[in-house]
Amino acid sequence: MLIDAKQAFTQLSEDTLITRVKSGDQNAYAALYELHVKRVYGLCLRLLADREHAEDATQEVFVQLWHKIASFEGQSQFSTWLHSVTSNIAISYLRKHKNWLQKVVSFEQSGMDEQSAADCQGLNGLDKLVLRLPERARMVFVLHAIEGYRHEEIASMLGMAVGSSKSQFHRARQLLKEWYENE
Amino acid sequence: MNKPDFETFLAESINNTDSEITPQKDLWPGIEKALTHAPVSQSKTILWPKLAGVAACSVAALLSVQLIFSGAEPATSVAMSDYFTQQKQTLLVQYQNQPALTDNWQQQLAELEDAERAIKQALENEPENPALLKMLAQVYQQQLDLINKVHAPKWQQI
């Protein structure tokens, strides 16, 4: 029955779904989730470089989105707005889930190990290298090179200087080049 | 066939990157559950005893670090690991038949062991970094304090 309802809702336009979700319709929300979950998860996985964390963060995005969607006024495309919400939640997720040691000494988490990255399904060659980057370099690279954010925006999102964002991007490129050429 | 140079690879890969990746498990049931059930905010009440425990242990750890690093011989991570591993095993054997005062001490111990692994990983690049060595000593000491704290009756009064 639920599946039928979801199928019926997927025929509706995104605008109609959003209107229904704003009025508290969970079936419409399930359909909206189906439309966007892969893109949200893709961004979370690239930013967090951990499958389980990406799954958790994706769930957090959709739980928070349910409460935030009333504030979406349609001034930008919904996908653009959701993208921004997702980036911010993934960054905040990473901060919240650092262990006490990483918080105290600003330890930078290393990326995914080579084998785990290679085992990730649905990723191209560059993605598999990106997941191995250290945390800050990876986030800057994903946000700038793949998602198209400007360094000024990234600096604001990640709480770093614009110059740091640029140097992390350079560091990411150097590492990617080294790994690619040694493959 | 020669592989393309890095710049070509990068440009082509970015252009062809599929922004969509399918999660390996169905995430909707968890979301639906979270939407239909009011969140039970217990995490803060659980966190405070843990933070208090970590703070108390830190005092003991700092004292032990002073002892370790005041010696004439530089303490290497290997020597430190050997010493604390032995101490930890002794305590675990000593308390193995004694009930613990808390249920989640093993989880707390696992978190400290995670921190230990993270520091050891960093030490692989900088084996003589004094700040890292101090942190390793602190984490080891906190593990010992935790094991003592949850098993020794005198801590029940605190």
PDB file of N, CA and C in Angstrom, chain A residues 119-155:
ATOM      1  N   ASP A 119      37.117  -0.636  -3.093  1.00  0.00           N
ATOM      2  CA  ASP A 119      35.942  -1.502  -2.976  1.00  0.00           C
ATOM      3  C   ASP A 119      34.611  -0.753  -3.062  1.00  0.00           C
ATOM      4  N   CYS A 120      34.667   0.579  -2.976  1.00  0.00           N
ATOM      5  CA  CYS A 120      33.418   1.362  -3.001  1.00  0.00           C
ATOM      6  C   CYS A 120      32.738   1.250  -4.361  1.00  0.00           C
ATOM      7  N   GLN A 121      31.445   0.929  -4.316  1.00  0.00           N
ATOM      8  CA  GLN A 121      30.716   0.756  -5.568  1.00  0.00           C
ATOM      9  C   GLN A 121      30.231   2.092  -6.104  1.00  0.00           C
ATOM     10  N   GLY A 122      30.105   2.176  -7.404  1.00  0.00           N
ATOM     11  CA  GLY A 122      29.500   3.350  -8.044  1.00  0.00           C
ATOM     12  C   GLY A 122      30.425   4.544  -8.127  1.00  0.00           C
ATOM     13  N   LEU A 123      31.725   4.353  -7.917  1.00  0.00           N
ATOM     14  CA  LEU A 123      32.642   5.481  -7.949  1.00  0.00           C
ATOM     15  C   LEU A 123      33.584   5.369  -9.137  1.00  0.00           C
ATOM     16  N   ASN A 124      33.928   6.527  -9.730  1.00  0.00           N
ATOM     17  CA  ASN A 124      34.900   6.495 -10.818  1.00  0.00           C
ATOM     18  C   ASN A 124      36.318   6.554 -10.251  1.00  0.00           C
ATOM     19  N   GLY A 125      37.296   6.519 -11.138  1.00  0.00           N
ATOM     20  CA  GLY A 125      38.695   6.468 -10.694  1.00  0.00           C
ATOM     21  C   GLY A 125      39.094   7.660  -9.846  1.00  0.00           C
ATOM     22  N   LEU A 126      38.627   8.858 -10.234  1.00  0.00           N
ATOM     23  CA  LEU A 126      38.973  10.052  -9.462  1.00  0.00           C
ATOM     24  C   LEU A 126      38.350   9.983  -8.071  1.00  0.00           C
ATOM     25  N   ASP A 127      37.074   9.582  -8.005  1.00  0.00           N
ATOM     26  CA  ASP A 127      36.400   9.472  -6.706  1.00  0.00           C
ATOM     27  C   ASP A 127      37.180   8.568  -5.759  1.00  0.00           C
ATOM     28  N   LYS A 128      37.668   7.471  -6.297  1.00  0.00           N
ATOM     29  CA  LYS A 128      38.387   6.503  -5.448  1.00  0.00           C
ATOM     30  C   LYS A 128      39.683   7.099  -4.908  1.00  0.00           C
ATOM     31  N   LEU A 129      40.275   7.994  -5.686  1.00  0.00           N
ATOM     32  CA  LEU A 129      41.469   8.686  -5.180  1.00  0.00           C
ATOM     33  C   LEU A 129      41.073   9.770  -4.178  1.00  0.00           C
ATOM     34  N   VAL A 130      39.982  10.472  -4.476  1.00  0.00           N
ATOM     35  CA  VAL A 130      39.540  11.566  -3.605  1.00  0.00           C
ATOM     36  C   VAL A 130      39.233  11.053  -2.195  1.00  0.00           C
ATOM     37  N   LEU A 131      38.635   9.880  -2.124  1.00  0.00           N
ATOM     38  CA  LEU A 131      38.272   9.339  -0.808  1.00  0.00           C
ATOM     39  C   LEU A 131      39.501   9.057   0.058  1.00  0.00           C
ATOM     40  N   ARG A 132      40.665   8.950  -0.573  1.00  0.00           N
ATOM     41  CA  ARG A 132      41.890   8.672   0.189  1.00  0.00           C
ATOM     42  C   ARG A 132      42.545   9.944   0.713  1.00  0.00           C
ATOM     43  N   LEU A 133      42.058  11.108   0.254  1.00  0.00           N
ATOM     44  CA  LEU A 133      42.683  12.371   0.684  1.00  0.00           C
ATOM     45  C   LEU A 133      42.444  12.620   2.168  1.00  0.00           C
ATOM     46  N   PRO A 134      43.403  13.313   2.819  1.00  0.00           N
ATOM     47  CA  PRO A 134      43.152  13.718   4.201  1.00  0.00           C
ATOM     48  C   PRO A 134      41.947  14.669   4.269  1.00  0.00           C
ATOM     49  N   GLU A 135      41.347  14.720   5.424  1.00  0.00           N
ATOM     50  CA  GLU A 135      40.046  15.382   5.596  1.00  0.00           C
ATOM     51  C   GLU A 135      39.922  16.780   4.975  1.00  0.00           C
ATOM     52  N   ARG A 136      40.797  17.695   5.382  1.00  0.00           N
ATOM     53  CA  ARG A 136      40.625  19.084   4.925  1.00  0.00           C
ATOM     54  C   ARG A 136      40.859  19.205   3.413  1.00  0.00           C
ATOM     55  N   ALA A 137      41.893  18.534   2.944  1.00  0.00           N
ATOM     56  CA  ALA A 137      42.175  18.585   1.507  1.00  0.00           C
ATOM     57  C   ALA A 137      40.999  17.992   0.719  1.00  0.00           C
ATOM     58  N   ARG A 138      40.453  16.896   1.251  1.00  0.00           N
ATOM     59  CA  ARG A 138      39.339  16.236   0.554  1.00  0.00           C
ATOM     60  C   ARG A 138      38.111  17.143   0.494  1.00  0.00           C
ATOM     61  N   MET A 139      37.765  17.745   1.634  1.00  0.00           N
ATOM     62  CA  MET A 139      36.544  18.561   1.659  1.00  0.00           C
ATOM     63  C   MET A 139      36.678  19.755   0.708  1.00  0.00           C
ATOM     64  N   VAL A 140      37.837  20.404   0.754  1.00  0.00           N
ATOM     65  CA  VAL A 140      38.040  21.559  -0.130  1.00  0.00           C
ATOM     66  C   VAL A 140      37.987  21.108  -1.589  1.00  0.00           C
ATOM     67  N   PHE A 141      38.631  19.995  -1.893  1.00  0.00           N
ATOM     68  CA  PHE A 141      38.656  19.535  -3.287  1.00  0.00           C
ATOM     69  C   PHE A 141      37.240  19.203  -3.774  1.00  0.00           C
ATOM     70  N   VAL A 142      36.499  18.480  -2.949  1.00  0.00           N
ATOM     71  CA  VAL A 142      35.139  18.089  -3.350  1.00  0.00           C
ATOM     72  C   VAL A 142      34.272  19.325  -3.546  1.00  0.00           C
ATOM     73  N   LEU A 143      34.341  20.238  -2.580  1.00  0.00           N
ATOM     74  CA  LEU A 143      33.469  21.416  -2.666  1.00  0.00           C
ATOM     75  C   LEU A 143      33.861  22.330  -3.835  1.00  0.00           C
ATOM     76  N   HIS A 144      35.154  22.447  -4.088  1.00  0.00           N
ATOM     77  CA  HIS A 144      35.598  23.378  -5.144  1.00  0.00           C
ATOM     78  C   HIS A 144      35.585  22.726  -6.533  1.00  0.00           C
ATOM     79  N   ALA A 145      36.300  21.620  -6.653  1.00  0.00           N
ATOM     80  CA  ALA A 145      36.479  21.039  -7.991  1.00  0.00           C
ATOM     81  C   ALA A 145      35.235  20.298  -8.469  1.00  0.00           C
ATOM     82  N   ILE A 146      34.584  19.593  -7.563  1.00  0.00           N
ATOM     83  CA  ILE A 146      33.451  18.764  -8.007  1.00  0.00           C
ATOM     84  C   ILE A 146      32.127  19.519  -7.859  1.00  0.00           C
ATOM     85  N   GLU A 147      31.968  20.219  -6.730  1.00  0.00           N
ATOM     86  CA  GLU A 147      30.671  20.856  -6.488  1.00  0.00           C
ATOM     87  C   GLU A 147      30.621  22.318  -6.931  1.00  0.00           C
ATOM     88  N   GLY A 148      31.762  22.890  -7.263  1.00  0.00           N
ATOM     89  CA  GLY A 148      31.761  24.224  -7.857  1.00  0.00           C
ATOM     90  C   GLY A 148      31.668  25.400  -6.899  1.00  0.00           C
ATOM     91  N   TYR A 149      31.880  25.183  -5.617  1.00  0.00           N
ATOM     92  CA  TYR A 149      31.870  26.312  -4.679  1.00  0.00           C
ATOM     93  C   TYR A 149      33.142  27.141  -4.865  1.00  0.00           C
ATOM     94  N   ARG A 150      33.038  28.461  -4.584  1.00  0.00           N
ATOM     95  CA  ARG A 150      34.222  29.316  -4.635  1.00  0.00           C
ATOM     96  C   ARG A 150      34.999  29.163  -3.331  1.00  0.00           C
ATOM     97  N   HIS A 151      36.301  29.494  -3.374  1.00  0.00           N
ATOM     98  CA  HIS A 151      37.115  29.352  -2.168  1.00  0.00           C
ATOM     99  C   HIS A 151      36.569  30.218  -1.024  1.00  0.00           C
ATOM    100  N   GLU A 152      36.008  31.380  -1.365  1.00  0.00           N
ATOM    101  CA  GLU A 152      35.446  32.256  -0.324  1.00  0.00           C
ATOM    102  C   GLU A 152      34.290  31.552   0.384  1.00  0.00           C
ATOM    103  N   GLU A 153      33.474  30.867  -0.399  1.00  0.00           N
ATOM    104  CA  GLU A 153      32.333  30.151   0.195  1.00  0.00           C
ATOM    105  C   GLU A 153      32.821  28.975   1.036  1.00  0.00           C
ATOM    106  N   ILE A 154      33.805  28.268   0.511  1.00  0.00           N
ATOM    107  CA  ILE A 154      34.340  27.101   1.227  1.00  0.00           C
ATOM    108  C   ILE A 154      34.978  27.541   2.546  1.00  0.00           C
ATOM    109  N   ALA A 155      35.716  28.651   2.481  1.00  0.00           N
ATOM    110  CA  ALA A 155      36.367  29.154   3.690  1.00  0.00           C
ATOM    111  C   ALA A 155      35.323  29.440   4.750  1.00  0.00           C
TER     112      ALA A 155
END
